Structures are given as C-alpha cells and as structure tokens.
PDB file of C-alpha atoms in Angstrom:
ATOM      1  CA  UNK M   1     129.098  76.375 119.365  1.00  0.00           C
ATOM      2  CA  UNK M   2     126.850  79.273 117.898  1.00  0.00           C
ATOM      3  CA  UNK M   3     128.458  78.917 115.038  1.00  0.00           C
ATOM      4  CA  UNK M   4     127.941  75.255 114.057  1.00  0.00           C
ATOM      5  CA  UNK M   5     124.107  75.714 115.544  1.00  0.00           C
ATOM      6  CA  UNK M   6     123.599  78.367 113.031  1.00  0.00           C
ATOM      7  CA  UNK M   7     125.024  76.621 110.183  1.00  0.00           C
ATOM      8  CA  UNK M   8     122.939  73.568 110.829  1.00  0.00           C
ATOM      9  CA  UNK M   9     119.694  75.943 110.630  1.00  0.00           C
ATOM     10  CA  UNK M  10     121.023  77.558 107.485  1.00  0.00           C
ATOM     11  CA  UNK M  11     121.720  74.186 105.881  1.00  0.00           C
ATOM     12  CA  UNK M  12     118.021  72.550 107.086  1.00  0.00           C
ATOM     13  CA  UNK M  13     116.375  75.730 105.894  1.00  0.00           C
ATOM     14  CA  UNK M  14     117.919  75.575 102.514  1.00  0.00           C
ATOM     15  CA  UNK M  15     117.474  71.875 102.156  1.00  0.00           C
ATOM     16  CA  UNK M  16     114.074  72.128 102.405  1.00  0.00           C
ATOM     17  CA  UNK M  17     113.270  75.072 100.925  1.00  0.00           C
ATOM     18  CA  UNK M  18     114.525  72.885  97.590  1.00  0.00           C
ATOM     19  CA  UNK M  19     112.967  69.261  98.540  1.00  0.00           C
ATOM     20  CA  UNK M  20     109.335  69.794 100.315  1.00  0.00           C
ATOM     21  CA  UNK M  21     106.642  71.794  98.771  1.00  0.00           C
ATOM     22  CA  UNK M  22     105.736  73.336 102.490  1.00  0.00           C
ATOM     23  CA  UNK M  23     108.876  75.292 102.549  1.00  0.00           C
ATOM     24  CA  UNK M  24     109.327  78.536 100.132  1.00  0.00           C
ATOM     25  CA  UNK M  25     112.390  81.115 100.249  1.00  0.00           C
ATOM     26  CA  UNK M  26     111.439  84.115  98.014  1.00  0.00           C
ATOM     27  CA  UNK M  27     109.259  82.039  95.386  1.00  0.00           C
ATOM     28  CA  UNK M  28     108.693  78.581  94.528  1.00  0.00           C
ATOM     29  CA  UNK M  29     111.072  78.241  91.599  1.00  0.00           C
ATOM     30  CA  UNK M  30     108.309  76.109  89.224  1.00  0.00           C
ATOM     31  CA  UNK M  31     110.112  76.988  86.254  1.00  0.00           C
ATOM     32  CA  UNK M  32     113.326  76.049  87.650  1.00  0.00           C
ATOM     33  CA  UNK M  33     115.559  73.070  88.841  1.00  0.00           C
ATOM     34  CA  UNK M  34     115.833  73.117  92.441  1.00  0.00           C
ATOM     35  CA  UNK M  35     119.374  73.539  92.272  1.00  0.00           C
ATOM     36  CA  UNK M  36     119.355  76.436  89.806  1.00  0.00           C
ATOM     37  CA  UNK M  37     122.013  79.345  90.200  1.00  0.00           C
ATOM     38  CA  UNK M  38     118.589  81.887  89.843  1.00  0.00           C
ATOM     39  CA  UNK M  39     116.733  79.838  92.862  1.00  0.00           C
ATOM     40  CA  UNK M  40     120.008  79.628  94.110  1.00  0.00           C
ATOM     41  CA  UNK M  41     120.909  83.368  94.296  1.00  0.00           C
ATOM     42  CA  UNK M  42     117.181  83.836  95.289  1.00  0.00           C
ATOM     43  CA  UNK M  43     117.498  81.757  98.544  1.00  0.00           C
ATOM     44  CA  UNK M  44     120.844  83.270  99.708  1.00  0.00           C
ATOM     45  CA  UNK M  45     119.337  86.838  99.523  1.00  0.00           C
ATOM     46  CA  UNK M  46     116.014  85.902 101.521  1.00  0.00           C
ATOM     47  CA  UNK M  47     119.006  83.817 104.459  1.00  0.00           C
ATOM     48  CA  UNK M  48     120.946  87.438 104.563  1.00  0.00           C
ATOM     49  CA  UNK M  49     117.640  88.674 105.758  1.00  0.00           C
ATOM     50  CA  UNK M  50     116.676  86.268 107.831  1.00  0.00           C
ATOM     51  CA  UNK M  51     120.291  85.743 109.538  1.00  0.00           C
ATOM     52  CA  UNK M  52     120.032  89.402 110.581  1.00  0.00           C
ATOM     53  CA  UNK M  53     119.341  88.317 114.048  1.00  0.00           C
ATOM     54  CA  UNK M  54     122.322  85.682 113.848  1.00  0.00           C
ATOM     55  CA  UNK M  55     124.875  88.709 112.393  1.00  0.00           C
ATOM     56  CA  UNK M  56     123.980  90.832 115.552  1.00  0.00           C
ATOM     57  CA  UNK M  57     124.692  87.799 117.975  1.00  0.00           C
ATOM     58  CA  UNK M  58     127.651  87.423 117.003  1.00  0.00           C
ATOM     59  CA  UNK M  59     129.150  91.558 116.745  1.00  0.00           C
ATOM     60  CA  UNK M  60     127.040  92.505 119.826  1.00  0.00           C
ATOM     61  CA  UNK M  61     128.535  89.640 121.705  1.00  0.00           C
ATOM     62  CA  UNK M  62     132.185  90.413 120.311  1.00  0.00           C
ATOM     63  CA  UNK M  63     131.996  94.495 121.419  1.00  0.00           C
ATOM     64  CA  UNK M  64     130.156  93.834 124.799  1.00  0.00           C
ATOM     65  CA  UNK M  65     131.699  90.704 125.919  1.00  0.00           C
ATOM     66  CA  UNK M  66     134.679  92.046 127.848  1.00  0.00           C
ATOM     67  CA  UNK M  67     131.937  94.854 130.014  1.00  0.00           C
ATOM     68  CA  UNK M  68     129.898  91.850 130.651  1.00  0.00           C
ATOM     69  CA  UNK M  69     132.101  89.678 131.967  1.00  0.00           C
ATOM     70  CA  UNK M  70     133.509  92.427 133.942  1.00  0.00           C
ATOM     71  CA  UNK M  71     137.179  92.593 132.224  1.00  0.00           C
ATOM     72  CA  UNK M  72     137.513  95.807 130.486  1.00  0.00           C
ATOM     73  CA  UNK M  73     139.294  97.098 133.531  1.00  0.00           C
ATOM     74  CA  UNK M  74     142.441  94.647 132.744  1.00  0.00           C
ATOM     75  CA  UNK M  75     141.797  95.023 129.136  1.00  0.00           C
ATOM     76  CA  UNK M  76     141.615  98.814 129.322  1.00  0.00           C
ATOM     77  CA  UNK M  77     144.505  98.711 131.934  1.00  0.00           C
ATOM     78  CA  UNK M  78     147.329  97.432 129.245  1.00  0.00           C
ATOM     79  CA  UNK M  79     148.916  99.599 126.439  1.00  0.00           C
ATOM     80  CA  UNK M  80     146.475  98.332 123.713  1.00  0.00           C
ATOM     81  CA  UNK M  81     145.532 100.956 121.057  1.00  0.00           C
ATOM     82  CA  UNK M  82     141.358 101.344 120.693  1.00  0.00           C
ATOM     83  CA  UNK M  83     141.390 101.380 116.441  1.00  0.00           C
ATOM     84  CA  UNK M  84     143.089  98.517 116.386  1.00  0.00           C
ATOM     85  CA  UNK M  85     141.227  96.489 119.186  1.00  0.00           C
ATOM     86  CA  UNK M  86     138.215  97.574 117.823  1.00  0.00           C
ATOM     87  CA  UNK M  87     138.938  97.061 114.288  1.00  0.00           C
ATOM     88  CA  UNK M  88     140.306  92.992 115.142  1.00  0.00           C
ATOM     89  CA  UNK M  89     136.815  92.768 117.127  1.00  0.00           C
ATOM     90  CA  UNK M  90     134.928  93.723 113.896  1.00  0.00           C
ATOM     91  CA  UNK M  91     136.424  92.058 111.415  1.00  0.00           C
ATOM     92  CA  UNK M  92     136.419  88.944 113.150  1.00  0.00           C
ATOM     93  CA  UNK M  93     132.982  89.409 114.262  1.00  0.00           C
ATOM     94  CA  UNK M  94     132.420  89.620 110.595  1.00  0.00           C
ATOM     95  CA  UNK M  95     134.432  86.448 109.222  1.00  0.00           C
ATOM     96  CA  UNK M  96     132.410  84.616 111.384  1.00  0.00           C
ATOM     97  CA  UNK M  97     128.988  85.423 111.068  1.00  0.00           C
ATOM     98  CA  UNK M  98     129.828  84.952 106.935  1.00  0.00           C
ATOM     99  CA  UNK M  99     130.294  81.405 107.531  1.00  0.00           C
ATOM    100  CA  UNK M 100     126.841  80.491 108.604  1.00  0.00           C
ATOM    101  CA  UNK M 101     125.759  81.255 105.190  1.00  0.00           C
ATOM    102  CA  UNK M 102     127.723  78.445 103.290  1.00  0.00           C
ATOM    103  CA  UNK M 103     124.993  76.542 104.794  1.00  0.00           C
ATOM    104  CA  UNK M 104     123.266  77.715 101.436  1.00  0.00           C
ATOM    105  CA  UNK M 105     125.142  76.287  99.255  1.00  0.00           C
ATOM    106  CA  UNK M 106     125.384  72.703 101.292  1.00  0.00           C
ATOM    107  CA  UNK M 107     121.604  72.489 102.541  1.00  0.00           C
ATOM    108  CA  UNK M 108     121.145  72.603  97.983  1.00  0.00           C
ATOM    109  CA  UNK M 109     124.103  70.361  97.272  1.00  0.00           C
ATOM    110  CA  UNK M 110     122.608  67.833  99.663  1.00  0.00           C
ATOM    111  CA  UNK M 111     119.264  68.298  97.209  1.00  0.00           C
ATOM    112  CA  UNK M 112     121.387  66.630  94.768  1.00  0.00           C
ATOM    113  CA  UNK M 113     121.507  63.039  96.607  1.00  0.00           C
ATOM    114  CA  UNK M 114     118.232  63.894  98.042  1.00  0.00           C
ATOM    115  CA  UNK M 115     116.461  60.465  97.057  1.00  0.00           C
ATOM    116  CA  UNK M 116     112.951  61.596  96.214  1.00  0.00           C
ATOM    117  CA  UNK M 117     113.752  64.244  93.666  1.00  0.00           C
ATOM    118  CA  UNK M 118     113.282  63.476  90.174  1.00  0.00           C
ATOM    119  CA  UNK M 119     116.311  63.767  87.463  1.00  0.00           C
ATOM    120  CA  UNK M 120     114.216  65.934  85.875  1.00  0.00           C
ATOM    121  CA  UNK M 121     114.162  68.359  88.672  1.00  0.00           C
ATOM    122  CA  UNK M 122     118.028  69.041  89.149  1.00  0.00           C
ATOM    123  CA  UNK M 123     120.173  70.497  86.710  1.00  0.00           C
ATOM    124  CA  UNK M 124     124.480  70.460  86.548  1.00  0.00           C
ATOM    125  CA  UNK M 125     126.378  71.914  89.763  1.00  0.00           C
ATOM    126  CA  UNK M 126     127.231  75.410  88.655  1.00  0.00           C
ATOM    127  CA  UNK M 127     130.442  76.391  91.119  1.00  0.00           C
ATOM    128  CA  UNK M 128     130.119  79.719  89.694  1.00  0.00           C
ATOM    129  CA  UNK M 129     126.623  80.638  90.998  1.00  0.00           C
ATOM    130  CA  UNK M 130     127.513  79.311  94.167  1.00  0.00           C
ATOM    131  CA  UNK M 131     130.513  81.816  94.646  1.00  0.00           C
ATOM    132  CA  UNK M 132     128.844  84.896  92.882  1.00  0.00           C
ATOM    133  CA  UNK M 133     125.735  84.297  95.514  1.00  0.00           C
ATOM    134  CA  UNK M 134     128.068  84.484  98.849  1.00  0.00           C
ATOM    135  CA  UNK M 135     129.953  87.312  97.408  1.00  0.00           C
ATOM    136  CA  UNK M 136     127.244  89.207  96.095  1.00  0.00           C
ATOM    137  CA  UNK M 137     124.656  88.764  99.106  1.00  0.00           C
ATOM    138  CA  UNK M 138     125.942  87.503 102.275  1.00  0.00           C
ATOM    139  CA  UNK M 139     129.629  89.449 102.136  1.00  0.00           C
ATOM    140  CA  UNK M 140     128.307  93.116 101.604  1.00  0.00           C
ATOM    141  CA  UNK M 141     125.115  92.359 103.514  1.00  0.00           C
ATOM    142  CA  UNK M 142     127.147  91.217 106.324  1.00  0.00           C
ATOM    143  CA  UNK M 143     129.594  93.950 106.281  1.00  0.00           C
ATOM    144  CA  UNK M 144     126.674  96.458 106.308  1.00  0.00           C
ATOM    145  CA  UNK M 145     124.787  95.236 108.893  1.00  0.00           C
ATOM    146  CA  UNK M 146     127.900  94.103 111.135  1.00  0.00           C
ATOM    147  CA  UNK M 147     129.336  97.573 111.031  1.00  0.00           C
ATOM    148  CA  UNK M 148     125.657  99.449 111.730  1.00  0.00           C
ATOM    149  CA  UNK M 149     125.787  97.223 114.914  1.00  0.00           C
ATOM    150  CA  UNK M 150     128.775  97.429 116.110  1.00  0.00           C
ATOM    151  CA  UNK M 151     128.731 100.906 116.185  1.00  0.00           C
ATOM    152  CA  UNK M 152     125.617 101.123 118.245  1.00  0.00           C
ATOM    153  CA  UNK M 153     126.940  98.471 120.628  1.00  0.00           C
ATOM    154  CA  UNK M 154     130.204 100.059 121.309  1.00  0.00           C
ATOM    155  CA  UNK M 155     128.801 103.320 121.423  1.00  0.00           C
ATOM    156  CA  UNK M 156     125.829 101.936 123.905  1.00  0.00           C
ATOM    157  CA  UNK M 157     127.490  98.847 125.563  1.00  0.00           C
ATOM    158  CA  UNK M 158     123.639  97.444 125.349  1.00  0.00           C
ATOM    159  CA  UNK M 159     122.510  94.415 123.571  1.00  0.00           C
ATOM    160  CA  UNK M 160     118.862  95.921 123.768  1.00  0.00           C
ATOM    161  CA  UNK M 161     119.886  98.626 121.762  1.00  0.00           C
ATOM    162  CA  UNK M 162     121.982  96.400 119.181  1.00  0.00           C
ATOM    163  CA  UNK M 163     118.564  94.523 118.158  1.00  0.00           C
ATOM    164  CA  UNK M 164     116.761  98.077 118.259  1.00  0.00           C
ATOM    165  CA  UNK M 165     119.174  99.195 115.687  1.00  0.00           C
ATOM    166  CA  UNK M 166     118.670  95.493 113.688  1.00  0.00           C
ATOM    167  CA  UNK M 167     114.553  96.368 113.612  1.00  0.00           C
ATOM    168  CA  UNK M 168     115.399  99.855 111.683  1.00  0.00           C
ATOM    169  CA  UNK M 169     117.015  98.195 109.180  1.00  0.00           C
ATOM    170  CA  UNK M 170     114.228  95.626 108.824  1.00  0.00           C
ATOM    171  CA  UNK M 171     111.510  98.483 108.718  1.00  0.00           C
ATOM    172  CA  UNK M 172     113.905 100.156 105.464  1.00  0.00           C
ATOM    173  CA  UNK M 173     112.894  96.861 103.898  1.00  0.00           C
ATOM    174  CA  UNK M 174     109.688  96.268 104.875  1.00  0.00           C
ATOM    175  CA  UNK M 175     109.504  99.920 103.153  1.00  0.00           C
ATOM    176  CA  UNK M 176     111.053  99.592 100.036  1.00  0.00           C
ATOM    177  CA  UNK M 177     109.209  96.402  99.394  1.00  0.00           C
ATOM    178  CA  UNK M 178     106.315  97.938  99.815  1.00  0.00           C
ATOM    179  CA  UNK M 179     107.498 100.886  97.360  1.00  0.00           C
ATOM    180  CA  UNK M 180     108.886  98.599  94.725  1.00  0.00           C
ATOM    181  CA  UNK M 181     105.331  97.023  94.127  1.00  0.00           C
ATOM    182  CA  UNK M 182     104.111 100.168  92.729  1.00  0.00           C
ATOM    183  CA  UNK M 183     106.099 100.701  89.284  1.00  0.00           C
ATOM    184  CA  UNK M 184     106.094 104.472  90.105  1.00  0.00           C
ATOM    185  CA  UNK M 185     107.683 104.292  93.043  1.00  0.00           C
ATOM    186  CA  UNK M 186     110.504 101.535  92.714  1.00  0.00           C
ATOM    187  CA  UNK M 187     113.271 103.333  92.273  1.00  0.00           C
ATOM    188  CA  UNK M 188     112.544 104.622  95.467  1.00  0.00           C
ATOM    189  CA  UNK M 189     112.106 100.941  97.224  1.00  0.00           C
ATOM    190  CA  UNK M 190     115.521 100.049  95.250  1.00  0.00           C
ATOM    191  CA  UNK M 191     117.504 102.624  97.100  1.00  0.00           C
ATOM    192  CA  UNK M 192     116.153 102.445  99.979  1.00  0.00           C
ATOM    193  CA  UNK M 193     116.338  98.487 100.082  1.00  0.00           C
ATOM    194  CA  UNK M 194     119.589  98.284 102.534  1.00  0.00           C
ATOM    195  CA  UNK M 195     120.122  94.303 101.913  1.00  0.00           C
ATOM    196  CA  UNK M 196     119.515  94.781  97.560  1.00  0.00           C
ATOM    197  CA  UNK M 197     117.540  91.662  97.338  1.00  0.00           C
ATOM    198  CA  UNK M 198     115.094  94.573  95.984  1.00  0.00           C
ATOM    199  CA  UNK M 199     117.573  95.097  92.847  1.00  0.00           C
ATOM    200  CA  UNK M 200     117.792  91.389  92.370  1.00  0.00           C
ATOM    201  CA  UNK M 201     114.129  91.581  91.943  1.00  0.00           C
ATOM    202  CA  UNK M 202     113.829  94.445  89.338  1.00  0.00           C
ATOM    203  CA  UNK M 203     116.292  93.280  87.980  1.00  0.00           C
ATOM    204  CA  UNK M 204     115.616  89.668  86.839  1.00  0.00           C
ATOM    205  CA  UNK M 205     111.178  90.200  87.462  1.00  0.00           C
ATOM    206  CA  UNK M 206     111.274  89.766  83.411  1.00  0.00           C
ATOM    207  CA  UNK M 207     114.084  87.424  82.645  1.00  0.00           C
ATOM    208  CA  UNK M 208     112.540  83.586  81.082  1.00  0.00           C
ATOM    209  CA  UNK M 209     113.203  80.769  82.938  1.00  0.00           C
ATOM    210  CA  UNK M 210     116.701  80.032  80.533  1.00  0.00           C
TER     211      UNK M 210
END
C-alpha cells in the first residue's frame, strides 16, 4: 500500500511541477519544453531529495519489522545465516523504494495529453533521458541513502534514530549548497553534496537552452 501511495505523490508532484505555474522543482524551466530531458533530469534529482523520508520508511521498516512485531525470537531461533538475511532485507528494501520514482517519468508523460498546454510547450518523448535520469539519480541516491540507514537501524533497532541519521545527510546538503554559491568554495559544496544534484548544477549552470 505504501508503495502505490508514494507513487501517486511522486506522479502528482511531477505533473504539476510541468503544467501549473504555482509548482517549481529546482527552477522553472522558461527556456525549456516542459517535457525536456534537462527539466526532466532536473526534477528527478530535486524527488531523490525529497523522497528521503519515503527511502527510510521503507529500510527502517524492513530491518525493524521482525523486533516490532515481536518475532525475532522464531526468526533468530532457525538456522538462517545473518549476511544473507540481512543482505535480502536490503536489497529488497532498496528495489522497492526505487520504484516510487518512476512516478517522474509518468506524472511528465501525462504533461503530454495534459489539455491546456500549448504545442509549443512540449517537445518529442526522449526514452533516453528518461532512463539516464532514474539511473543516474534515483539508483545511486537510493543505494546511498538505503545503506546509511539500514546500518543505523540494525545497529540501533530505533526508527527515531533512522530519521536522525536521514537529517545528517540533509544538513551535508543544506551545506554544500550553501558552499557551491560562492565560486571559491564549490568544489567544496560538490564533494560534499551526498545526493550530486550539486554536480548536475556546476555542471550544466552555463549550458544554452539547446
């Protein structure tokens, strides 16, 4: 169910991030067509940072479901190896909270048949830019964030701590945004920037709108 709830958010939030004019995800995109592989690639870095919270719910709940329910005694009690436990809990903690973010790519298909946007406005489906995004953004950021978690919630059984561990990372951001504003100091944002939507931005700050 948490699934399909959070894919409906990422969908809505992408959707109208590229049809109403109240809605921004890391710039407005003037220059652009709304369904762009720039605004594109833009949009799915800003949803890896904001589905932070939705990547812990779903590795804290996979490592500390079995002590709050009460069932690690039988689980613990039967010849089952930890690595490999652990390392099935992870990765399909992981899978999962990937999937949310092909709400991305829908919520700006459905821009396409969107009835109140201009021809003008959209350009060709490029498949491409679609793939490159979720591999480049939401699979490493994912992986990153999903093990820093799950280490601190099997190591603290606590989901308090889980979401303490989530605000660190946040504050590395917040700090290497900060950092990357000064020209001086952005190399310093760009490695510490633990999600590299700060790279993106150095990277393609100059590049024209072709």
């Amino acid at each position: 169910m948490m699934l399909y709830v959070f894919l409906g958010v990422v969908t809505l939030f992408a959707f109208l991030a590229t049809t109403s004019e109240n809605v921004t995800i890391g710039g407005s995109g003037e220059n652009t067509n709304l369904n762009a592989p720039y605004l594109l690639q833009t949009i799915y870095g800003v949803m890896t940072i904001l589905g932070c919270a939705m990547v812990t719910a779903f590795v804290n709940s996979a490592t500390t479901r079995d002590f709050s329910s009460n069932m690690h005694p039988i689980i613990f009690a039967q010849p089952i190896r930890k690595i490999p436990l652990l390392m099935g809990r992870f990765w399909g903690a992981t899978l999962i909270a990937c999937l949310p973010m092909l709400g991305v790519s829908l919520g700006i298909l459905l821009t396409g048949v969107f009835p109140y946007n201009e021809a003008e406005q959209l350009g060709p489906v490029y498949w491409p830019a679609h793939v490159w995004s979720w591999l480049v953004f939401v699979v490493p950021n994912t992986i990153l964030l999903a093990a820093f978690i799950f280490a601190i919630a099997v190591w603290t059984r606590s989901t308090a701590a889980s979401f303490i561990g989530l605000l660190v990372l946040l504050v590395g951001y917040t700090l290497s945004e900060r950092l990357t504003s000064d020209l001086e100091q952005e190399w310093i944002g760009i490695m510490l920037d633990p999600f590299g939507l700060a790279s993106f931005s150095s990277e393609t700050k100059y590049w024209t709108s072709s």
